[in-house]
Short mmCIF file of C-alpha atoms in Angstrom, two decimals:
data_model
loop_
_atom_site.label_atom_id
_atom_site.label_comp_id
_atom_site.label_asym_id
_atom_site.label_seq_id
_atom_site.Cartn_x
_atom_site.Cartn_y
_atom_site.Cartn_z
CA UNK A 236 0.00 0.00 0.00
CA UNK A 237 1.40 3.38 -1.03
CA UNK A 238 2.00 5.64 1.97
CA UNK A 239 3.40 8.99 0.86
CA UNK A 240 3.47 11.71 3.50
CA UNK A 241 3.59 15.34 2.47
CA UNK A 242 4.55 17.72 5.23
CA UNK A 243 6.95 20.58 5.88
CA UNK A 244 10.41 19.02 5.90
CA UNK A 245 11.98 21.05 8.73
CA UNK A 246 9.43 20.89 11.55
CA UNK A 247 7.53 18.32 13.57
CA UNK A 248 4.30 20.32 13.46
CA UNK A 249 1.03 18.55 12.81
CA UNK A 250 2.79 16.07 10.56
CA UNK A 251 4.52 14.55 13.57
CA UNK A 252 1.29 12.94 14.77
CA UNK A 253 1.18 11.09 11.46
CA UNK A 254 4.89 10.25 11.49
CA UNK A 255 4.57 8.72 14.96
CA UNK A 256 1.66 6.56 13.81
CA UNK A 257 3.49 5.35 10.70
CA UNK A 258 6.64 4.65 12.70
CA UNK A 259 4.82 2.79 15.47
CA UNK A 260 3.11 0.61 12.89
CA UNK A 261 6.44 -0.17 11.27
CA UNK A 262 4.94 1.03 7.99
CA UNK A 263 7.01 1.57 4.88
CA UNK A 264 6.31 5.17 4.03
CA UNK A 265 7.99 8.01 2.19
CA UNK A 266 8.31 11.42 3.84
CA UNK A 267 8.28 13.00 0.42
CA UNK A 268 9.27 16.60 1.16
CA UNK A 269 12.30 15.36 3.11
CA UNK A 270 13.74 13.67 0.06
CA UNK A 271 16.43 15.57 -1.87
CA UNK A 272 14.97 17.85 -4.53
CA UNK A 273 16.53 15.66 -7.21
CA UNK A 274 14.37 12.82 -5.98
CA UNK A 275 11.21 14.91 -6.01
CA UNK A 276 11.53 16.24 -2.47
CA UNK A 277 11.54 19.66 -0.88
CA UNK A 278 8.64 21.97 -0.16
CA UNK A 279 7.96 21.98 -3.91
CA UNK A 280 6.53 18.49 -3.56
CA UNK A 281 4.06 19.88 -1.05
CA UNK A 282 2.97 22.72 -3.27
CA UNK A 283 2.56 20.32 -6.17
CA UNK A 284 0.12 18.05 -4.38
CA UNK A 285 -1.77 20.96 -2.84
CA UNK A 286 -2.13 22.64 -6.19
CA UNK A 287 -3.14 19.56 -8.15
CA UNK A 288 -6.05 21.00 -10.09
CA UNK A 289 -9.41 19.46 -10.67
CA UNK A 290 -9.52 17.16 -7.68
CA UNK A 291 -12.38 17.53 -5.25
CA UNK A 292 -10.01 16.21 -2.62
CA UNK A 293 -7.54 19.06 -3.12
CA UNK A 294 -6.27 19.66 0.43
CA UNK A 295 -6.41 22.97 2.25
CA UNK A 296 -3.12 22.42 4.06
CA UNK A 297 -0.56 19.77 5.01
CA UNK A 298 -0.21 17.16 6.40
CA UNK A 299 -1.42 15.13 3.45
CA UNK A 300 -1.06 11.38 3.09
CA UNK A 301 -1.47 9.34 -0.04
CA UNK A 302 -2.97 6.06 1.14
CA UNK A 303 -3.18 3.79 -1.85
CA UNK A 304 -5.41 5.71 -4.24
CA UNK A 305 -6.79 8.06 -1.58
CA UNK A 306 -5.35 11.52 -0.94
CA UNK A 307 -6.19 12.39 2.65
CA UNK A 308 -5.70 15.67 4.49
CA UNK A 309 -6.17 16.79 8.10
CA UNK A 310 -4.19 15.02 10.77
CA UNK A 311 -7.17 13.41 12.51
CA UNK A 312 -8.67 12.31 9.21
CA UNK A 313 -5.38 10.72 8.14
CA UNK A 314 -5.10 8.88 11.44
CA UNK A 315 -8.60 7.48 11.22
CA UNK A 316 -8.01 6.32 7.64
CA UNK A 317 -4.73 4.55 8.37
CA UNK A 318 -5.77 3.43 11.86
CA UNK A 319 -7.62 0.22 10.97
CA UNK A 320 -5.33 -0.45 7.98
CA UNK A 321 -2.17 -0.40 10.08
CA UNK A 322 -3.57 -1.92 13.26
CA UNK A 323 -3.48 1.38 15.11
CA UNK A 324 -7.10 1.20 16.24
CA UNK A 325 -9.59 -1.68 16.61
CA UNK A 326 -11.82 -1.95 13.56
CA UNK A 327 -15.22 -1.73 15.27
CA UNK A 328 -17.25 1.46 14.94
CA UNK A 329 -17.38 2.25 18.66
CA UNK A 330 -13.58 2.18 18.95
CA UNK A 331 -13.03 4.12 15.76
CA UNK A 332 -15.50 6.85 16.75
CA UNK A 333 -14.06 7.07 20.27
CA UNK A 334 -10.48 7.31 19.02
CA UNK A 335 -11.38 9.96 16.45
CA UNK A 336 -13.30 11.93 19.05
CA UNK A 337 -10.29 12.02 21.36
CA UNK A 338 -8.03 12.87 18.44
CA UNK A 339 -10.21 15.86 17.53
CA UNK A 340 -9.76 17.16 21.07
CA UNK A 341 -6.01 16.78 20.53
CA UNK A 342 -6.43 18.78 17.32
CA UNK A 343 -8.23 21.58 19.16
CA UNK A 344 -5.61 21.64 21.87
CA UNK A 345 -2.78 21.78 19.34
CA UNK A 346 -4.48 24.74 17.64
CA UNK A 347 -4.61 26.50 21.00
CA UNK A 348 -0.92 25.77 21.56
CA UNK A 349 -0.16 27.30 18.17
CA UNK A 350 -2.11 30.42 19.01
CA UNK A 351 -0.11 31.02 22.19
CA UNK A 352 2.63 32.40 19.93
CA UNK A 353 0.32 33.56 17.14
CA UNK A 354 -2.77 35.04 18.82
CA UNK A 355 -3.35 37.78 16.26
CA UNK A 356 -2.43 36.22 12.93
CA UNK A 357 -0.65 33.20 11.48
CA UNK A 358 0.75 35.45 8.77
CA UNK A 359 2.52 37.82 11.17
CA UNK A 360 5.84 37.10 12.85
CA UNK A 361 5.86 36.16 16.51
CA UNK A 362 7.86 39.31 17.14
CA UNK A 363 4.94 41.38 15.90
CA UNK A 364 2.50 39.89 18.43
CA UNK A 365 4.68 39.28 21.48
CA UNK A 366 2.59 41.34 23.88
CA UNK A 367 -0.60 39.55 22.90
CA UNK A 368 1.25 36.22 22.97
CA UNK A 369 2.18 36.82 26.59
CA UNK A 370 -1.44 37.58 27.47
CA UNK A 371 -2.73 34.52 25.65
CA UNK A 372 -0.03 32.24 27.07
CA UNK A 373 -0.75 33.38 30.60
CA UNK A 374 -4.35 32.21 30.35
CA UNK A 375 -3.36 29.16 28.33
CA UNK A 376 -0.94 27.92 30.97
CA UNK A 377 -3.26 28.81 33.86
CA UNK A 378 -6.52 27.47 32.47
CA UNK A 379 -6.52 25.73 29.12
CA UNK A 380 -3.57 23.40 29.74
CA UNK A 381 -5.14 22.24 33.00
CA UNK A 382 -8.52 21.82 31.35
CA UNK A 383 -7.30 19.75 28.40
CA UNK A 384 -4.71 17.69 30.27
CA UNK A 385 -7.23 17.14 33.07
CA UNK A 386 -9.70 15.91 30.50
CA UNK A 387 -7.28 13.39 29.01
CA UNK A 388 -6.28 12.29 32.52
CA UNK A 389 -9.94 11.69 33.36
CA UNK A 390 -10.34 9.54 30.26
CA UNK A 391 -7.36 7.43 31.34
CA UNK A 392 -8.75 7.24 34.89
CA UNK A 393 -12.14 6.06 33.60
CA UNK A 394 -10.39 3.29 31.68
CA UNK A 395 -8.67 2.04 34.81
CA UNK A 396 -12.08 1.66 36.42
CA UNK A 397 -13.61 -0.05 33.39
CA UNK A 398 -13.79 -3.75 34.22
CA UNK A 399 -14.48 -4.71 30.60
CA UNK A 400 -11.65 -2.87 28.89
CA UNK A 401 -9.37 -2.01 31.78
CA UNK A 402 -6.00 -0.74 30.66
CA UNK A 403 -3.56 2.17 30.64
CA UNK A 404 -4.36 3.48 27.16
CA UNK A 405 -6.73 6.16 25.90
CA UNK A 406 -9.11 3.47 24.72
CA UNK A 407 -8.46 1.14 27.64
CA UNK A 408 -6.80 -2.18 27.01
CA UNK A 409 -5.60 -1.62 23.46
CA UNK A 410 -3.04 0.95 22.45
CA UNK A 411 -4.08 3.20 19.55
CA UNK A 412 -2.83 6.15 17.57
CA UNK A 413 -4.40 8.41 20.21
CA UNK A 414 -1.77 7.30 22.73
CA UNK A 415 0.99 8.30 20.32
CA UNK A 416 -0.61 11.72 19.95
CA UNK A 417 -0.95 12.17 23.71
CA UNK A 418 2.73 11.28 24.01
CA UNK A 419 3.54 13.98 21.46
CA UNK A 420 1.39 16.54 23.28
CA UNK A 421 3.20 15.93 26.57
CA UNK A 422 6.59 15.98 24.81
CA UNK A 423 5.69 19.24 23.14
CA UNK A 424 4.52 20.89 26.34
CA UNK A 425 7.68 19.69 28.08
CA UNK A 426 9.64 21.55 25.43
CA UNK A 427 7.49 24.68 25.19
CA UNK A 428 6.09 25.16 28.69
CA UNK A 429 8.30 23.15 31.07
CA UNK A 430 7.49 25.29 34.09
CA UNK A 431 3.75 25.33 33.58
CA UNK A 432 3.76 21.60 32.97
CA UNK A 433 5.72 20.91 36.14
CA UNK A 434 3.04 22.72 38.13
CA UNK A 435 0.49 20.26 36.71
CA UNK A 436 2.63 17.13 37.11
CA UNK A 437 0.91 15.87 40.24
CA UNK A 438 -2.51 16.11 38.57
CA UNK A 439 -1.67 13.99 35.53
CA UNK A 440 0.12 10.84 36.74
CA UNK A 441 -1.63 8.57 34.24
CA UNK A 442 -0.80 10.83 31.32
CA UNK A 443 2.85 10.95 32.36
CA UNK A 444 2.91 7.18 32.75
CA UNK A 445 1.40 6.84 29.29
CA UNK A 446 4.07 9.10 27.86
CA UNK A 447 6.81 6.91 29.36
CA UNK A 448 5.07 3.78 28.12
CA UNK A 449 4.89 5.11 24.55
CA UNK A 450 8.50 6.33 24.63
CA UNK A 451 9.56 2.79 25.54
CA UNK A 452 7.80 1.12 22.61
CA UNK A 453 10.66 -0.33 20.55
CA UNK A 454 9.75 1.28 17.23
CA UNK A 455 9.04 4.64 18.86
CA UNK A 456 12.29 4.49 20.82
CA UNK A 457 14.17 3.71 17.61
CA UNK A 458 12.42 6.52 15.79
CA UNK A 459 13.11 9.08 18.52
CA UNK A 460 16.80 8.14 18.43
CA UNK A 461 16.98 8.40 14.65
CA UNK A 462 17.55 11.33 12.33
CA UNK A 463 14.00 10.92 11.12
CA UNK A 464 12.82 12.62 14.33
CA UNK A 465 13.23 16.34 13.68
CA UNK A 466 14.11 18.19 16.89
CA UNK A 467 11.61 20.67 18.30
CA UNK A 468 12.36 24.17 17.08
CA UNK A 469 10.91 27.66 16.95
CA UNK A 470 9.26 27.21 13.56
CA UNK A 471 6.92 24.48 14.74
CA UNK A 472 3.84 24.42 16.91
CA UNK A 473 5.54 23.79 20.25
CA UNK A 474 8.07 26.62 20.64
CA UNK A 475 10.29 27.43 23.55
CA UNK A 476 9.90 31.13 24.22
CA UNK A 477 10.86 31.48 27.90
CA UNK A 478 8.91 34.74 28.17
CA UNK A 479 5.70 32.77 27.55
CA UNK A 480 6.46 30.36 30.41
CA UNK A 481 7.68 32.59 33.23
CA UNK B 26 -32.80 5.22 15.91
CA UNK B 27 -32.33 7.47 18.92
CA UNK B 28 -31.04 10.90 17.94
CA UNK B 29 -30.60 13.09 21.00
CA UNK B 30 -28.71 16.33 20.47
CA UNK B 31 -27.05 18.05 23.41
CA UNK B 32 -26.06 21.63 22.76
CA UNK B 33 -26.37 25.06 24.34
CA UNK B 34 -30.04 25.96 24.06
CA UNK B 35 -29.71 29.68 23.28
CA UNK B 36 -27.16 29.83 20.46
CA UNK B 37 -26.58 28.39 17.02
CA UNK B 38 -22.88 27.83 17.64
CA UNK B 39 -21.27 24.61 16.53
CA UNK B 40 -24.47 22.73 17.21
CA UNK B 41 -26.13 24.44 14.27
CA UNK B 42 -24.10 22.40 11.78
CA UNK B 43 -25.64 19.30 13.34
CA UNK B 44 -29.14 20.78 13.53
CA UNK B 45 -29.03 21.64 9.83
CA UNK B 46 -28.02 18.09 8.96
CA UNK B 47 -30.76 16.53 11.09
CA UNK B 48 -33.35 18.94 9.68
CA UNK B 49 -32.31 18.40 6.07
CA UNK B 50 -32.56 14.65 6.55
CA UNK B 51 -36.03 15.02 8.03
CA UNK B 52 -34.78 13.08 11.04
CA UNK B 53 -36.78 12.75 14.22
CA UNK B 54 -34.44 14.12 16.84
CA UNK B 55 -34.65 15.71 20.26
CA UNK B 56 -32.77 18.95 20.95
CA UNK B 57 -32.54 17.94 24.58
CA UNK B 58 -31.30 21.11 26.25
CA UNK B 59 -34.08 23.10 24.57
CA UNK B 60 -36.77 21.07 26.29
CA UNK B 61 -38.31 22.57 29.42
CA UNK B 62 -36.41 21.68 32.57
CA UNK B 63 -39.38 19.62 33.75
CA UNK B 64 -38.87 17.40 30.73
CA UNK B 65 -35.16 17.00 31.37
CA UNK B 66 -34.04 20.03 29.36
CA UNK B 67 -31.92 23.07 30.07
CA UNK B 68 -28.16 23.37 30.27
CA UNK B 69 -28.30 20.86 33.15
CA UNK B 70 -28.94 18.13 30.57
CA UNK B 71 -25.69 19.10 28.91
CA UNK B 72 -23.68 19.03 32.10
CA UNK B 73 -25.19 15.65 32.96
CA UNK B 74 -24.05 13.96 29.75
CA UNK B 75 -20.64 15.63 29.85
CA UNK B 76 -20.09 14.54 33.41
CA UNK B 77 -21.26 10.97 33.02
CA UNK B 78 -18.48 9.19 34.82
CA UNK B 79 -16.66 6.08 33.76
CA UNK B 80 -17.23 6.34 30.03
CA UNK B 81 -14.20 6.42 27.77
CA UNK B 82 -16.37 8.38 25.36
CA UNK B 83 -16.95 11.20 27.87
CA UNK B 84 -16.99 14.29 25.63
CA UNK B 85 -14.76 17.30 26.06
CA UNK B 86 -17.42 19.76 24.92
CA UNK B 87 -20.77 20.02 23.13
CA UNK B 88 -22.20 19.42 20.59
CA UNK B 89 -22.86 15.81 21.55
CA UNK B 90 -25.22 13.47 19.75
CA UNK B 91 -26.57 10.19 21.01
CA UNK B 92 -26.88 8.02 17.89
CA UNK B 93 -28.50 4.80 18.94
CA UNK B 94 -26.06 3.43 21.52
CA UNK B 95 -23.17 5.66 20.48
CA UNK B 96 -22.37 8.94 22.23
CA UNK B 97 -20.54 11.09 19.71
CA UNK B 98 -18.83 14.44 20.22
CA UNK B 99 -17.16 16.96 17.89
CA UNK B 100 -19.23 18.46 15.11
CA UNK B 101 -17.33 16.87 12.24
CA UNK B 102 -17.30 13.47 13.95
CA UNK B 103 -21.07 13.64 14.52
CA UNK B 104 -21.65 14.54 10.89
CA UNK B 105 -19.56 11.69 9.59
CA UNK B 106 -21.34 9.22 11.89
CA UNK B 107 -24.86 10.30 10.92
CA UNK B 108 -23.95 11.07 7.31
CA UNK B 109 -24.31 7.56 5.83
CA UNK B 110 -27.12 6.65 8.26
CA UNK B 111 -29.30 9.59 7.20
CA UNK B 112 -28.36 9.72 3.54
CA UNK B 113 -26.31 12.87 3.97
CA UNK B 114 -23.22 11.46 2.27
CA UNK B 115 -22.63 8.57 -0.13
CA UNK B 116 -21.52 5.46 1.72
CA UNK B 117 -18.29 4.75 -0.15
CA UNK B 118 -14.98 5.45 1.56
CA UNK B 119 -13.74 7.99 -0.98
CA UNK B 120 -16.84 10.15 -0.54
CA UNK B 121 -16.85 9.83 3.22
CA UNK B 122 -13.18 10.76 3.51
CA UNK B 123 -13.58 13.69 1.12
CA UNK B 124 -16.63 15.04 2.94
CA UNK B 125 -14.95 14.73 6.31
CA UNK B 126 -11.82 16.42 5.02
CA UNK B 127 -13.82 19.39 3.79
CA UNK B 128 -15.77 19.47 7.05
CA UNK B 129 -12.55 19.63 9.07
CA UNK B 130 -11.56 22.70 7.08
CA UNK B 131 -14.95 24.17 8.01
CA UNK B 132 -14.13 23.35 11.64
CA UNK B 133 -10.82 25.17 11.43
CA UNK B 134 -12.43 28.17 9.80
CA UNK B 135 -15.16 28.32 12.45
CA UNK B 136 -12.50 28.27 15.18
CA UNK B 137 -10.82 31.21 13.48
CA UNK B 138 -14.14 33.06 13.31
CA UNK B 139 -14.59 32.47 17.04
CA UNK B 140 -11.16 33.84 17.79
CA UNK B 141 -11.87 37.12 15.98
CA UNK B 142 -13.83 38.14 19.09
CA UNK B 143 -11.83 36.02 21.54
CA UNK B 144 -8.18 36.24 20.46
CA UNK B 145 -6.71 36.17 23.97
CA UNK B 146 -8.94 33.78 25.89
CA UNK B 147 -12.29 32.03 25.65
CA UNK B 148 -12.75 32.62 29.38
CA UNK B 149 -12.48 36.41 29.16
CA UNK B 150 -15.29 38.70 28.03
CA UNK B 151 -15.11 40.24 24.59
CA UNK B 152 -14.97 43.63 26.28
CA UNK B 153 -11.69 42.63 27.90
CA UNK B 154 -10.01 41.84 24.57
CA UNK B 155 -11.53 44.38 22.18
CA UNK B 156 -8.26 45.92 21.07
CA UNK B 157 -6.78 42.53 20.22
CA UNK B 158 -10.07 41.49 18.60
CA UNK B 159 -9.81 44.44 16.24
CA UNK B 160 -6.27 43.50 15.28
CA UNK B 161 -7.19 39.86 14.72
CA UNK B 162 -10.37 40.71 12.80
CA UNK B 163 -8.51 43.05 10.51
CA UNK B 164 -6.21 40.25 9.35
CA UNK B 165 -9.04 37.73 9.40
CA UNK B 166 -11.20 39.78 7.04
CA UNK B 167 -8.26 40.75 4.82
CA UNK B 168 -6.55 37.38 4.55
CA UNK B 169 -8.11 34.37 6.22
CA UNK B 170 -11.67 34.86 4.92
CA UNK B 171 -10.39 35.18 1.38
CA UNK B 172 -8.13 32.16 1.81
CA UNK B 173 -10.80 29.82 3.20
CA UNK B 174 -13.68 31.01 1.00
CA UNK B 175 -11.38 30.93 -2.01
CA UNK B 176 -10.49 27.37 -1.15
CA UNK B 177 -14.11 26.25 -0.95
CA UNK B 178 -14.87 28.12 -4.16
CA UNK B 179 -12.01 26.29 -5.88
CA UNK B 180 -13.42 22.94 -4.73
CA UNK B 181 -16.79 23.85 -6.23
CA UNK B 182 -15.09 25.02 -9.41
CA UNK B 183 -13.17 21.75 -9.72
CA UNK B 184 -16.45 19.84 -9.43
CA UNK B 185 -17.95 21.78 -12.31
CA UNK B 186 -15.07 20.66 -14.47
CA UNK B 187 -15.26 17.03 -13.32
CA UNK B 188 -16.95 15.11 -16.12
CA UNK B 189 -17.58 12.08 -13.91
CA UNK B 190 -19.23 13.76 -10.95
CA UNK B 191 -20.10 17.18 -12.33
CA UNK B 192 -22.42 19.12 -10.09
CA UNK B 193 -22.87 22.23 -7.96
CA UNK B 194 -22.17 20.61 -4.59
CA UNK B 195 -19.02 20.27 -2.50
CA UNK B 196 -18.72 16.66 -3.55
CA UNK B 197 -19.96 17.23 -7.09
CA UNK B 198 -23.23 15.73 -8.18
CA UNK B 199 -24.60 14.66 -4.80
CA UNK B 200 -25.50 17.06 -2.02
CA UNK B 201 -24.00 16.22 1.37
CA UNK B 202 -23.83 17.59 4.88
CA UNK B 203 -20.82 19.65 3.77
CA UNK B 204 -23.10 21.82 1.62
CA UNK B 205 -25.28 22.54 4.63
CA UNK B 206 -22.21 23.59 6.59
CA UNK B 207 -20.98 25.83 3.80
CA UNK B 208 -24.43 27.44 3.74
CA UNK B 209 -24.13 28.08 7.47
CA UNK B 210 -20.65 29.56 7.08
CA UNK B 211 -21.85 32.04 4.46
CA UNK B 212 -24.94 32.87 6.53
CA UNK B 213 -22.77 33.45 9.57
CA UNK B 214 -20.32 35.68 7.73
CA UNK B 215 -23.22 37.64 6.25
CA UNK B 216 -24.34 38.30 9.80
CA UNK B 217 -20.95 38.96 11.39
CA UNK B 218 -18.86 40.50 8.61
CA UNK B 219 -21.31 41.81 5.99
CA UNK B 220 -18.94 44.44 4.64
CA UNK B 221 -15.93 42.18 4.38
CA UNK B 222 -18.05 39.51 2.72
CA UNK B 223 -19.44 41.97 0.18
CA UNK B 224 -15.89 42.79 -0.88
CA UNK B 225 -15.37 39.10 -1.65
CA UNK B 226 -18.74 38.52 -3.37
CA UNK B 227 -17.42 38.62 -6.90
CA UNK B 228 -14.78 35.99 -6.09
CA UNK B 229 -17.18 33.37 -4.72
CA UNK B 230 -20.09 33.07 -7.15
CA UNK B 231 -20.35 29.29 -6.80
CA UNK B 232 -20.38 29.46 -3.01
CA UNK B 233 -23.12 32.09 -3.07
CA UNK B 234 -25.12 30.01 -5.54
CA UNK B 235 -24.71 26.99 -3.26
CA UNK B 236 -25.96 29.01 -0.32
CA UNK B 237 -29.10 29.97 -2.25
CA UNK B 238 -29.59 26.40 -3.39
CA UNK B 239 -29.40 25.08 0.17
CA UNK B 240 -31.71 27.80 1.50
CA UNK B 241 -34.32 26.72 -1.06
CA UNK B 242 -34.32 23.07 -0.01
CA UNK B 243 -37.85 22.50 1.34
CA UNK B 244 -36.85 21.11 4.72
CA UNK B 245 -34.16 23.75 5.23
CA UNK B 246 -36.54 26.53 4.20
CA UNK B 247 -39.13 25.21 6.66
CA UNK B 248 -36.52 24.97 9.40
CA UNK B 249 -35.20 28.49 8.82
CA UNK B 250 -38.75 29.85 9.06
CA UNK B 251 -39.48 27.92 12.25
CA UNK B 252 -38.80 28.72 15.88
CA UNK B 253 -36.35 25.89 15.95
CA UNK B 254 -33.85 28.13 14.15
CA UNK B 255 -32.32 30.29 16.88
CA UNK B 256 -31.45 33.74 15.53
CA UNK B 257 -27.78 34.73 15.36
CA UNK B 258 -26.76 36.60 18.48
CA UNK B 259 -23.73 37.92 20.32
CA UNK B 260 -23.26 34.82 22.45
CA UNK B 261 -22.58 32.54 19.48
CA UNK B 262 -19.66 32.10 17.14
CA UNK B 263 -20.75 34.53 14.44
CA UNK B 264 -21.23 37.87 16.24
CA UNK B 265 -22.09 41.24 14.79
CA UNK B 266 -19.67 43.69 16.31
CA UNK B 267 -19.57 46.54 13.77
CA UNK B 268 -16.17 47.67 15.06
CA UNK B 269 -14.70 44.38 13.80
CA UNK B 270 -16.06 44.94 10.28
CA UNK B 271 -15.34 48.57 9.56
#
């Protein structure tokens, strides 16, 4: 099955949630824009697939994944399409809907993380909205982080009490792509808001245990140690601006 | 099939995308929180389903739809679950994935609309972030509106040129829930940003034609004329603040 990922070649960004899923599944995929230009790589590859005229599936933005003959955009949509194909989610409707629902809350949270450094406009530089970024980050770290992380913690807690599907994962007994995304969220917050996250540590023991569990998965551990894992940086979604995490 | 919608009873908000789909399908549904309290309605009904302990499907936020035995949250997730069941999307994977992909771009756009009046924090009043709201709205109306509406227009244009599935809808020949959502987006912008939208009118003829086509659908027309359609107001997502649309 063809698995061609199209995402910005120099950041983790939203594409990283897809990369983690492909890596954990041990899938053979091509991270197209990271290929040398001679081999059809570079950001040009991205623009080409986004501009492909005449297709009703023309994507609004990356990440984009070619899955066989399908061209799929939007992180959560990609994950739900590859999930059952790659064994990253059980193939019954209840599980698929639950996983996608949790993933869409991850999507919303990630958008809020992005807006901590871009509260006024995506098209402006961070330097042009620093004052507003401080105001937004203050309320993000005080309220929104606790609300979202507390929500995910409560989902994990409910699973521990669920006699039927008891287990440490977002969906209970079986690990899914949602766990990989929750790992990435905690990793990202550790990079971007280490102080704010430390203040919440005691409230999210299950989430932190899940992060350690995912990091120890052999394929994930190998991926994180490889050059395929792009380091966090200040062009991505999770950015370390100390003034936003005082 | 049980179809119980849980959403804030006094606003259109994100729930309206679900209401439009249920209405267009002629589905028998209950808008639970709009029932009298004696009959189990009111915002209390919302809090009850959101707080239901022990369920791994506990939702993060409304809208929430009970679909038979499923409890589904997130607008786009709800629409993709009810879509094939209510004849609101063709039941092949390509169509479902395409519709959901477009719907997730609607979701992103709606979040950006929300943040025009709440750029710093959801938890603060508009009055406490008016200066930042003006800055964000200026760039929203100048850039983001044109980008998103232009994208949807280009999808419609591609469908007109698609010999196989030629038609005026987001997916070509067959109308889907996405068309209802695009109708709602244009309606909302007409309410919130009439001047900015008028400047774009000439660039989005297909989108405006789609809006008129949806408004003329018998069930939608009946719904819009009924008391079930809550008027736009300044507690919802699309708000008319003239200072944000100068």
